[in-house]
Coordinates of N, CA and C and ligand atoms in Angstrom, one line a residue:
X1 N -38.3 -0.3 -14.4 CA -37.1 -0.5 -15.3 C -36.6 0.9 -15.8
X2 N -35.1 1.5 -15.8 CA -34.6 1.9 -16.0 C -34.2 2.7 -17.6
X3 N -34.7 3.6 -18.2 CA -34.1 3.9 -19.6 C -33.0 4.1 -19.5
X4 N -31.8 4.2 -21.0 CA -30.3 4.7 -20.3 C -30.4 6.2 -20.5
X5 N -29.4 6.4 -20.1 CA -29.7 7.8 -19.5 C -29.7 8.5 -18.2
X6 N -30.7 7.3 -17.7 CA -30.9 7.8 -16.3 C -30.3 7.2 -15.1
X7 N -29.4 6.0 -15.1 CA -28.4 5.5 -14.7 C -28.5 4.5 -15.1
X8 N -27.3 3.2 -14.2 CA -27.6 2.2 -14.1 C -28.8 1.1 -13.9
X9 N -28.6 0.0 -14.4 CA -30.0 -1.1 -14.0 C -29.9 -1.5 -12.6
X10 N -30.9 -1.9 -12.3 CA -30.9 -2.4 -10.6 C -29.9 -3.2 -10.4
X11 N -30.0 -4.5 -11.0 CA -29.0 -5.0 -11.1 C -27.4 -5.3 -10.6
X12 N -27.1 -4.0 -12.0 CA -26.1 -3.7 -11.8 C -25.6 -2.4 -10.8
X13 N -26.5 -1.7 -10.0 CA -26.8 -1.1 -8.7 C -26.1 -1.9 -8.1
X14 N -26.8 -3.4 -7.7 CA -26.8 -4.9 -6.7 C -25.4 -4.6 -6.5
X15 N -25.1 -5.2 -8.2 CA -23.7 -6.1 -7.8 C -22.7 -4.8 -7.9
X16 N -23.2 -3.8 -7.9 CA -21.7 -2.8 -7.6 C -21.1 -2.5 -6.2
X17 N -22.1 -2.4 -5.3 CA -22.6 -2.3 -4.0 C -22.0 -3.5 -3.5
X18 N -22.5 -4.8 -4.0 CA -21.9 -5.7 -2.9 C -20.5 -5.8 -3.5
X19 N -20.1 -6.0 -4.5 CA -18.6 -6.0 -4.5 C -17.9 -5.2 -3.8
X20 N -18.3 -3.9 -3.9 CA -18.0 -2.3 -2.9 C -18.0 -2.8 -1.7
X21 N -18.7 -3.3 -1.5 CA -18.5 -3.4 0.2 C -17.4 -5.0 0.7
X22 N -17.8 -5.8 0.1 CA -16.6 -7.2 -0.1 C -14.9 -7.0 -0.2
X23 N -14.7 -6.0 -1.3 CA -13.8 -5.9 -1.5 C -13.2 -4.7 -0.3
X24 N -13.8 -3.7 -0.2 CA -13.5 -2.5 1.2 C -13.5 -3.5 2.3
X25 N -14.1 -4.4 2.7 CA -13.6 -5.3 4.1 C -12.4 -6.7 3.6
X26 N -12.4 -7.0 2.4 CA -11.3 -8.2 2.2 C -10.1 -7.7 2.2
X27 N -10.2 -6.2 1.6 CA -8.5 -6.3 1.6 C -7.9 -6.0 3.0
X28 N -8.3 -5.1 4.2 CA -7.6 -5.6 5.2 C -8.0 -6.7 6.1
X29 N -8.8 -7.3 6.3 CA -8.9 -8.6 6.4 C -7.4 -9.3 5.6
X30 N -7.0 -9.3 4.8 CA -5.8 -10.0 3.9 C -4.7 -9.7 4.7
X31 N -4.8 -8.1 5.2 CA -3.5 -7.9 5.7 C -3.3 -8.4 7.3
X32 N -4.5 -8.0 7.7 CA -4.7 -8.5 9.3 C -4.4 -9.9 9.2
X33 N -4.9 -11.0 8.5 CA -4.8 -12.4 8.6 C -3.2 -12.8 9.0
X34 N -2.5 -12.1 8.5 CA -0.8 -12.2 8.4 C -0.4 -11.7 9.4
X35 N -0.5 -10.7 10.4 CA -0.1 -9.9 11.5 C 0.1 -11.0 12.6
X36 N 1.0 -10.8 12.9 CA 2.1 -12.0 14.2 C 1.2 -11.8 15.7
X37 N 1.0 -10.2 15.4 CA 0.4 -9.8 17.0 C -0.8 -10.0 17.3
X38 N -1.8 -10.6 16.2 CA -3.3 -11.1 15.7 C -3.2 -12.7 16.6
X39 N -3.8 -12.9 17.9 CA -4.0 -14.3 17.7 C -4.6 -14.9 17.0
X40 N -3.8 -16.2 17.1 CA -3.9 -17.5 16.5 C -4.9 -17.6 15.7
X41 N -6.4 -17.6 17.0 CA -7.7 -18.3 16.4 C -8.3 -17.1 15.4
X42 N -7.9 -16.2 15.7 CA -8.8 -14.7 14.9 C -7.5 -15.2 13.5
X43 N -6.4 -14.9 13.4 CA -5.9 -15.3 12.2 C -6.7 -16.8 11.2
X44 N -7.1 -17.8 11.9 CA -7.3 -18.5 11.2 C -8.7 -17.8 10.4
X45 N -9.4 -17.7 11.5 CA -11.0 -16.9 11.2 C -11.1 -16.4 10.0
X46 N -10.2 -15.0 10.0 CA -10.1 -14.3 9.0 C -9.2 -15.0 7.8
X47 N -8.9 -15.5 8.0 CA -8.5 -16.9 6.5 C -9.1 -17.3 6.3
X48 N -9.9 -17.9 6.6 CA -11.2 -18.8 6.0 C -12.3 -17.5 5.5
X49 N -12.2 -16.7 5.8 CA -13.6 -15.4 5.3 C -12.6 -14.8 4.2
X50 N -11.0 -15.0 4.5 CA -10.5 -13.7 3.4 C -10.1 -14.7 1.6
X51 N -10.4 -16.1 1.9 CA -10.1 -17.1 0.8 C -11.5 -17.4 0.2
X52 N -12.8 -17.4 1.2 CA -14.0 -17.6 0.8 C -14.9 -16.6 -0.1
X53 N -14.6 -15.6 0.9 CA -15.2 -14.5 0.3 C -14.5 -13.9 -0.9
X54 N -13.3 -14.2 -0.9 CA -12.4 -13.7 -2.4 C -12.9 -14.6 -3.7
X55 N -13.2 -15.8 -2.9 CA -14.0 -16.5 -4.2 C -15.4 -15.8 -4.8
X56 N -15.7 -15.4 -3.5 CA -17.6 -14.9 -4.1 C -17.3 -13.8 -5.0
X57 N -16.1 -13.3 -5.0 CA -16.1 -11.7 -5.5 C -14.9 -12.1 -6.6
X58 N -14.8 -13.2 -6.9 CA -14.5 -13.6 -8.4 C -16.1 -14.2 -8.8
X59 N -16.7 -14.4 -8.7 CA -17.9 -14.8 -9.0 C -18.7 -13.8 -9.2
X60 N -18.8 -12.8 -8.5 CA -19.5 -11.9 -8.5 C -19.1 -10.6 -9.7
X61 N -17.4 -10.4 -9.8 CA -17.0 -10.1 -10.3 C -17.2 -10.4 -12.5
X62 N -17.3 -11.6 -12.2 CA -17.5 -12.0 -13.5 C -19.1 -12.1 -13.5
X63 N -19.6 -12.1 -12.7 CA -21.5 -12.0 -13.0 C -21.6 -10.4 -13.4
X64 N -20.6 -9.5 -13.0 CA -20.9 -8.2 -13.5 C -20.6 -8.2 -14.9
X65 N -19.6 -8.7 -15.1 CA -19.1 -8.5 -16.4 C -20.0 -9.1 -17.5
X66 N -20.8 -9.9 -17.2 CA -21.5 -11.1 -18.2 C -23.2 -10.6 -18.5
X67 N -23.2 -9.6 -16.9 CA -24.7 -8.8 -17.3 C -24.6 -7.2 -18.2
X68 N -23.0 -7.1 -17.6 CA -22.6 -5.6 -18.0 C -22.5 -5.8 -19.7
X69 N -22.4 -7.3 -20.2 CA -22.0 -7.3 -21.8 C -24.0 -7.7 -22.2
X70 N -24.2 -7.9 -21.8 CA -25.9 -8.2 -21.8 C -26.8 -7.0 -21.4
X71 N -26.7 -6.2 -20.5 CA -27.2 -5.1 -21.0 C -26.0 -4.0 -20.4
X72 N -25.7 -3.4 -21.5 CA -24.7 -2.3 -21.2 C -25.0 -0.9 -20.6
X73 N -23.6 -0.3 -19.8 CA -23.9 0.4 -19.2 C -24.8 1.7 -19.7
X74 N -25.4 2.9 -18.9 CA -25.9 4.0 -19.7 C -24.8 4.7 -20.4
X75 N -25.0 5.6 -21.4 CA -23.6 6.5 -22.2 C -23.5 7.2 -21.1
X76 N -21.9 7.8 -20.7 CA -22.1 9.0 -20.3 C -22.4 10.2 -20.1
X77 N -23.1 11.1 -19.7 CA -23.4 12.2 -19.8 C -22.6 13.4 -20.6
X78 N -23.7 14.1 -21.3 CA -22.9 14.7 -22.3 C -21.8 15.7 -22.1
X79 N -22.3 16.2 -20.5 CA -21.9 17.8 -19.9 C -20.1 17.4 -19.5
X80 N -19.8 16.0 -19.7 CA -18.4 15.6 -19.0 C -17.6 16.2 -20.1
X81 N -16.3 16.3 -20.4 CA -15.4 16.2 -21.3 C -14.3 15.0 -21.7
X82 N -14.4 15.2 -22.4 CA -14.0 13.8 -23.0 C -12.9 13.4 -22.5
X83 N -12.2 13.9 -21.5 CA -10.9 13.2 -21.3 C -11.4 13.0 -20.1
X84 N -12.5 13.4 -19.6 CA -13.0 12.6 -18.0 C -13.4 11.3 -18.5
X85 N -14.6 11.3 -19.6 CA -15.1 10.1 -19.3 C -13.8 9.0 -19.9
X86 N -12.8 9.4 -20.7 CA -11.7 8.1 -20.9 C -11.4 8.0 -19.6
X87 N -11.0 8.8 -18.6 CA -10.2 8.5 -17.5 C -11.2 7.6 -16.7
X88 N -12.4 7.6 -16.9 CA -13.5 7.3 -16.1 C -14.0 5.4 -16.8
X89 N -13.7 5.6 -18.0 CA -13.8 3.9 -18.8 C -12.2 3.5 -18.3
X90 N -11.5 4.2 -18.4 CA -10.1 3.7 -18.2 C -9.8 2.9 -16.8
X91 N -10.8 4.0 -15.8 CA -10.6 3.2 -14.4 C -11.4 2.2 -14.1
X92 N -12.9 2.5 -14.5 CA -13.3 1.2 -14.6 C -12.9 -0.6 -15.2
X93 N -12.5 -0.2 -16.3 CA -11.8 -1.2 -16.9 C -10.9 -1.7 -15.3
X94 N -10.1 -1.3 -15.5 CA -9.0 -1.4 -14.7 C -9.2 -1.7 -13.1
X95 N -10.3 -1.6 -12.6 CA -10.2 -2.3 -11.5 C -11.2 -3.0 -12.1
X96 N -11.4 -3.5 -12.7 CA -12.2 -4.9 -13.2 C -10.9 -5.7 -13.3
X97 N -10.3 -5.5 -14.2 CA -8.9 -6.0 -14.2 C -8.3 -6.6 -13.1
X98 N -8.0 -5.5 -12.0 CA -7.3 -6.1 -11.5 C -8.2 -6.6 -10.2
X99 N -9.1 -6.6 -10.1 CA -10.0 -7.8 -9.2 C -10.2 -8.5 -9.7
X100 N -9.7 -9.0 -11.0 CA -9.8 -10.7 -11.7 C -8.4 -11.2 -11.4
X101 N -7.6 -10.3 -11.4 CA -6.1 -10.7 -11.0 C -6.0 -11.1 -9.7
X102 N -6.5 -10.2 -8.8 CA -6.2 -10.5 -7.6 C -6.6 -11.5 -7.2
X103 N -8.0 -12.0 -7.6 CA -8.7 -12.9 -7.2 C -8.3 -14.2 -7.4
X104 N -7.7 -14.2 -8.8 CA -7.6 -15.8 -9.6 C -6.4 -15.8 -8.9
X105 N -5.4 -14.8 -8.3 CA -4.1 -15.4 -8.3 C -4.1 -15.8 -6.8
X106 N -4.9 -15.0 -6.4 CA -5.2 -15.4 -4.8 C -5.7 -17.0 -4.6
X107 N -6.7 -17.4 -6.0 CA -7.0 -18.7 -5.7 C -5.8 -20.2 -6.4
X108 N -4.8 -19.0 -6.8 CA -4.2 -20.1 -7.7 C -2.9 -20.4 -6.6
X109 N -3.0 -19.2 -5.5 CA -1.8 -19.2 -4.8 C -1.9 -20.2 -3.8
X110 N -3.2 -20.8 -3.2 CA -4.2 -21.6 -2.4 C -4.1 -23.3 -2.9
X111 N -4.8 -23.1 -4.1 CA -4.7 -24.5 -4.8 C -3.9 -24.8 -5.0
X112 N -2.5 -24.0 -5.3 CA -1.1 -24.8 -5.9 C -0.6 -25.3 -4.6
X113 N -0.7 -24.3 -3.5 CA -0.3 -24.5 -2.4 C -0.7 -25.9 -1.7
X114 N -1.7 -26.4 -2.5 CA -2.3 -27.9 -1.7 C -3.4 -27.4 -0.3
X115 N -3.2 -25.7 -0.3 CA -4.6 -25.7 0.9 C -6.4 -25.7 0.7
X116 N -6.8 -26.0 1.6 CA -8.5 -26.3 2.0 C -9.0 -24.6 1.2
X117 N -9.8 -24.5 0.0 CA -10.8 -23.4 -0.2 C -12.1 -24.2 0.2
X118 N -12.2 -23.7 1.8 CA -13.4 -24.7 2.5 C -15.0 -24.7 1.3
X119 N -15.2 -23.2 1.3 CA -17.1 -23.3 0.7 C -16.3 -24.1 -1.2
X120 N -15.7 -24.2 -1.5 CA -15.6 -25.2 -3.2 C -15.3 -26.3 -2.1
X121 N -14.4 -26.8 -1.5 CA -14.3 -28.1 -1.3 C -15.2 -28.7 -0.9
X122 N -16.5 -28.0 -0.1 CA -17.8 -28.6 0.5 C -18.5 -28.8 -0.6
X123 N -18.9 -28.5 -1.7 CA -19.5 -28.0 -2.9 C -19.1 -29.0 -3.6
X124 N -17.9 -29.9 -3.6 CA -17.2 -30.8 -4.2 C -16.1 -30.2 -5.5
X125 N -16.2 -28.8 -5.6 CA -15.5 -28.3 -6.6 C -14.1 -28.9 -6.8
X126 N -13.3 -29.8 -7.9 CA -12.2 -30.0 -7.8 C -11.2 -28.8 -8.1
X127 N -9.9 -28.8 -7.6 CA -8.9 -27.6 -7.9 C -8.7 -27.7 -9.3
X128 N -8.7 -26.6 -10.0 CA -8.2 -26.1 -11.3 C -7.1 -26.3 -11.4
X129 N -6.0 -25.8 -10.8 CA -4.7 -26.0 -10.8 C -4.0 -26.7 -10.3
X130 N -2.7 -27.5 -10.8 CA -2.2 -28.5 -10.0 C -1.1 -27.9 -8.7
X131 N -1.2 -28.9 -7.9 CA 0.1 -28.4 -6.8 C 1.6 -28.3 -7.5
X132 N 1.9 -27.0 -7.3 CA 3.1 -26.7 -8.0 C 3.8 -25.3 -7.1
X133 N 5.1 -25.9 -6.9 CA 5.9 -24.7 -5.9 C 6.0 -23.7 -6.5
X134 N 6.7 -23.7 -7.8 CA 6.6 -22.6 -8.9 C 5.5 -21.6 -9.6
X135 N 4.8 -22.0 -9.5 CA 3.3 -21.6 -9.6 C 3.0 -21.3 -8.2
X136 N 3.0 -21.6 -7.2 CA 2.7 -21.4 -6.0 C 3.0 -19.6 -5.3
X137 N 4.1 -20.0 -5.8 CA 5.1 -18.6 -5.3 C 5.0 -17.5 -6.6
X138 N 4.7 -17.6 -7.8 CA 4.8 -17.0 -8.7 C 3.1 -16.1 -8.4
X139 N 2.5 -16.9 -8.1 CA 1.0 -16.5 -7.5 C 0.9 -15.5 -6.0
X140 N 1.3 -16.2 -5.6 CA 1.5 -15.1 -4.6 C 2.5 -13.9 -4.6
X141 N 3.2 -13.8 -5.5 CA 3.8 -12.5 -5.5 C 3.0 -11.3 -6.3
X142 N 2.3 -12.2 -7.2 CA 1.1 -11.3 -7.6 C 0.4 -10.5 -7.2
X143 N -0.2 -11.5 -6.0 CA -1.2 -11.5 -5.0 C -1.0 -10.5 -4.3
X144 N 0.3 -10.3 -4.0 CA 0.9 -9.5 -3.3 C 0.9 -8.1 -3.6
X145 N 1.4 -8.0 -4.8 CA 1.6 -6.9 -5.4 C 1.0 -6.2 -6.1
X146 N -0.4 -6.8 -6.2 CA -1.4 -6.2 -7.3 C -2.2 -5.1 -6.5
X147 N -2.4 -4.9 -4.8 CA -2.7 -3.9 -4.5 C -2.6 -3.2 -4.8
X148 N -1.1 -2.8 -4.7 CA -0.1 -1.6 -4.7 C -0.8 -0.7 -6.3
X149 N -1.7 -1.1 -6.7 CA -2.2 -0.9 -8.2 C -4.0 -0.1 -7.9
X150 N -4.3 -1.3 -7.4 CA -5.8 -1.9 -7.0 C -6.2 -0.5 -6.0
X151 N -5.2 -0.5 -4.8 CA -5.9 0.2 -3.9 C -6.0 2.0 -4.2
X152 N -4.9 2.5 -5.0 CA -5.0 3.8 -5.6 C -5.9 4.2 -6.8
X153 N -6.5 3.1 -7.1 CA -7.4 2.9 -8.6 C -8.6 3.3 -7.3
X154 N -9.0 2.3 -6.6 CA -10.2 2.8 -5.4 C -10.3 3.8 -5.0
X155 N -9.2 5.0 -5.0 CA -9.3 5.8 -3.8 C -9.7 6.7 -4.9
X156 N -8.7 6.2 -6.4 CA -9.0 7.6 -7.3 C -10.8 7.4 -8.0
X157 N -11.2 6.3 -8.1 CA -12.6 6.1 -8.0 C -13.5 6.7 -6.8
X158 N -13.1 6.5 -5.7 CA -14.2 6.3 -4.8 C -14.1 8.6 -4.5
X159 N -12.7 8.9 -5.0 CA -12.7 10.5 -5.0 C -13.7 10.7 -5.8
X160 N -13.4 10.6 -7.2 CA -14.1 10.8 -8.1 C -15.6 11.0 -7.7
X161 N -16.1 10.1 -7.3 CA -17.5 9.6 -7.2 C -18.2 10.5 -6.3
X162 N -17.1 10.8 -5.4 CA -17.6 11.7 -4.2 C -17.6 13.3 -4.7
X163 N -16.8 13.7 -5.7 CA -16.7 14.9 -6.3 C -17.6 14.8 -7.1
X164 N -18.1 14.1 -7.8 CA -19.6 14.7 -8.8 C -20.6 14.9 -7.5
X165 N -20.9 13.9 -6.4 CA -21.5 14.0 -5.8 C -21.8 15.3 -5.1
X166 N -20.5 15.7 -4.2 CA -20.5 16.8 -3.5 C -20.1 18.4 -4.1
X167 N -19.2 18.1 -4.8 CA -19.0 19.3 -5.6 C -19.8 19.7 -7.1
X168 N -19.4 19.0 -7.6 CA -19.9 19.0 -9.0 C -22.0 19.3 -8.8
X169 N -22.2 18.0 -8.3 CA -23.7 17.5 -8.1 C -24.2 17.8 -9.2
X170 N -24.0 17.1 -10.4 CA -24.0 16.7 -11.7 C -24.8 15.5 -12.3
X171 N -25.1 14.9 -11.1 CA -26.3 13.7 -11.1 C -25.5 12.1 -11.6
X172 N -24.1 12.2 -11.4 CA -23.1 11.1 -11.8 C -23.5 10.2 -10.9
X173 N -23.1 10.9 -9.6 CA -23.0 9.8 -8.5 C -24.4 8.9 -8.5
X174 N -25.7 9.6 -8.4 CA -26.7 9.5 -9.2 C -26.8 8.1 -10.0
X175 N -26.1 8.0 -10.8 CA -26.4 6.9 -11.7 C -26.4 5.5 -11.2
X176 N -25.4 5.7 -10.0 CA -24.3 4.2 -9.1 C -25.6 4.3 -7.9
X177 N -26.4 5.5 -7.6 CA -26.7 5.3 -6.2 C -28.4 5.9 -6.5
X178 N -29.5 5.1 -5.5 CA -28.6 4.2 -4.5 C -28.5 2.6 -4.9
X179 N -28.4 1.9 -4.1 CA -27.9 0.6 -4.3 C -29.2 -0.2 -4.9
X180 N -30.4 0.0 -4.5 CA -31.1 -1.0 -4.8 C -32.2 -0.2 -6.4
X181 N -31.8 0.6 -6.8 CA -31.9 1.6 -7.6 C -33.2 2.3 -7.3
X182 N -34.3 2.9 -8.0 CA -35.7 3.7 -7.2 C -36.9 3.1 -7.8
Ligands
HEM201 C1 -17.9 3.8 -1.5 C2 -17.2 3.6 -2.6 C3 -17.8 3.8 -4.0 C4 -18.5 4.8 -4.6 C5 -19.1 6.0 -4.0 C6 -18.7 4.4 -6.0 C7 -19.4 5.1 -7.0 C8 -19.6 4.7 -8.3 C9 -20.4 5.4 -9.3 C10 -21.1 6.7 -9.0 C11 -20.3 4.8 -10.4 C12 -20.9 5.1 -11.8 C13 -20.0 5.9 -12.6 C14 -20.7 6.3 -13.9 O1 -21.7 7.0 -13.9 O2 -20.3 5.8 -15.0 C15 -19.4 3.6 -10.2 C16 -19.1 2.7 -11.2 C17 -18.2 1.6 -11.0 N1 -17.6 1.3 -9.8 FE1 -17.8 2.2 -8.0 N2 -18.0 3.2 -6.2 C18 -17.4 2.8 -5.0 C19 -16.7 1.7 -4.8 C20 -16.2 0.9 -5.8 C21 -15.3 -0.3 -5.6 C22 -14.7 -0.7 -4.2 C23 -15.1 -0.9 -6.8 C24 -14.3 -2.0 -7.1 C25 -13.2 -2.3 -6.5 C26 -15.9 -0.1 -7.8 C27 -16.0 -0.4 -9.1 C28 -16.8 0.2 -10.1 C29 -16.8 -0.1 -11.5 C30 -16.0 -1.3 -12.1 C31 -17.7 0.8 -12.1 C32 -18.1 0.8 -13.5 C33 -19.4 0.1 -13.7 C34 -19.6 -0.3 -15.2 O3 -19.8 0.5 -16.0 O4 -19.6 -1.6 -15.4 N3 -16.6 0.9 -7.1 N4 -19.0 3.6 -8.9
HEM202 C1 -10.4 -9.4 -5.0 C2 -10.2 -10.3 -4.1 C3 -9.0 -10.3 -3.1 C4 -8.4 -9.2 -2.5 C5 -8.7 -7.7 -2.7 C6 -7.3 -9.8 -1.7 C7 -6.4 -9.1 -1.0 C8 -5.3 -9.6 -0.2 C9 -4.3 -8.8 0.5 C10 -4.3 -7.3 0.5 C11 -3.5 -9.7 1.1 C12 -2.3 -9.4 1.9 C13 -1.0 -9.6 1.1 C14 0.2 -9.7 1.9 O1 0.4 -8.8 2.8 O2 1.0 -10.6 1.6 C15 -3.9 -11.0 0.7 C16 -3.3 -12.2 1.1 C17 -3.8 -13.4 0.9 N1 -4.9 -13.8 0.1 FE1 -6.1 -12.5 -0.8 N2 -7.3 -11.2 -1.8 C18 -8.4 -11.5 -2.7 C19 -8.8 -12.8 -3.0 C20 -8.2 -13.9 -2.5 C21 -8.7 -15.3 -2.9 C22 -9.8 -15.6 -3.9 C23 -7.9 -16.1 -2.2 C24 -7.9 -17.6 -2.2 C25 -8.9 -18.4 -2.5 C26 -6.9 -15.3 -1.4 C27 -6.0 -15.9 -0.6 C28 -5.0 -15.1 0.1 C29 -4.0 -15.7 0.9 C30 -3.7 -17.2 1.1 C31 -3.2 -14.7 1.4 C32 -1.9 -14.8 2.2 C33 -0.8 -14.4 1.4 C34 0.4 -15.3 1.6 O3 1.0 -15.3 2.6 O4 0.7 -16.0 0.6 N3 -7.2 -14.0 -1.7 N4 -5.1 -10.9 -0.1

């Protein structure tokens, strides 16, 4: 078991990791699924993994948040300056954020739509939302457009992460890694 301090809990190691890796293969999976010059049967494929799996990573997503309020993260290290670690709560926040956006609007864009979310339908899950055109399309432009947000928040994280690591080596990266904690 972990003091704070010395990083993260295993745990929350787990689920940073698998979301990390879920989310770095869904989003182009999302885009490929749409590509005209993608056959048929691989389009459907990747629809069914890119609707399924977006569900597990709202799930998973909110299992972070519910263990992250249950045992909270370590403080950050003292050697940072204060305007890193806001920039550093600021980004976290924020792609928490917007992977609950993407996610729900992804599934609202589905359900309104009247299509199959196969693993809830097998499960017997009924749809949350009603079939609605307006809703339908108002979801998907969301959906759409919440990358354009999402994916530069990753890159400015996943920089980050790699600069304490490589440059800095400050023992940040340290805290996140490795996955299954020591
Ligand atoms: C290979 C890529 C990644 C690396 C190297 C990485 C590394 C890290 C590190 C080192 C931390 C701990 C920062 C600290 O000490 O406070 C962290 C936290 C975090 N990471 Fe990543 N990360 C990666 C990918 C991602 C992705 C794809 C997402 C989500 C889209 C993500 C979301 C988060 C969040 C939300 C936190 C804050 C955890 C919390 O305090 O609840 N990370 N990451
Ligand atoms: C964090 C999770 C998710 C990410 C990062 C993500 C990402 C993406 C991306 C980048 C696209 C391509 C958008 C475009 O070019 O139009 C897309 C499309 C799509 N996504 Fe997701 N998605 C997520 C979750 C979901 C979920 C949970 C569902 C449904 C259950 C879903 C259903 C769809 C559908 C149906 C499309 C096709 C868009 C359309 O033509 O309406 N996504 N997604």
């Amino acid at each position: 078991m972990e003091r704070s301090g010395t990083g993260y809990r295993r745990t929350a190691r787990v689920l940073h990791w698998l979301v990390a890796i879920v989310v770095i293969a869904t989003l182009p999976v999302g885009m490929l699924m749409l590509e005209e010059s993608v056959p048929r049967e691989t389009r459907d494929a990747l629809f069914i993994f890119h609707k399924n799996v977006g569900v597990v990573i709202l799930l998973l997503v909110l299992a972070r948040l519910a263990y992250r309020a249950w045992r909270p993260p370590p403080p950050m290290p003292d050697h940072l300056p204060r305007w890193q670690v806001r920039i550093a709560g600021a980004t976290h926040a924020g792609l928490y954020v917007l992977l609950l956006v993407m996610a729900v609007s992804g599934y609202v864009r589905v359900e309104a739509g009247n299509f199959p979310i196969e693993l809830l339908d097998a499960l017997g899950v009924p749809a949350l939302v009603p079939v609605n055109e307006t809703l339908e399309t108002t979801a998907q432009a969301i959906h759409f457009w919440t990358r354009f947000l999402l994916v530069p928040l990753i890159v400015l994280h996943v920089g980050a992460a790699l600069h304490h690591r490589f440059v800095l080596r400050d023992g940040v990266f340290a805290r996140m890694w490795p996955p299954l904690g020591r």
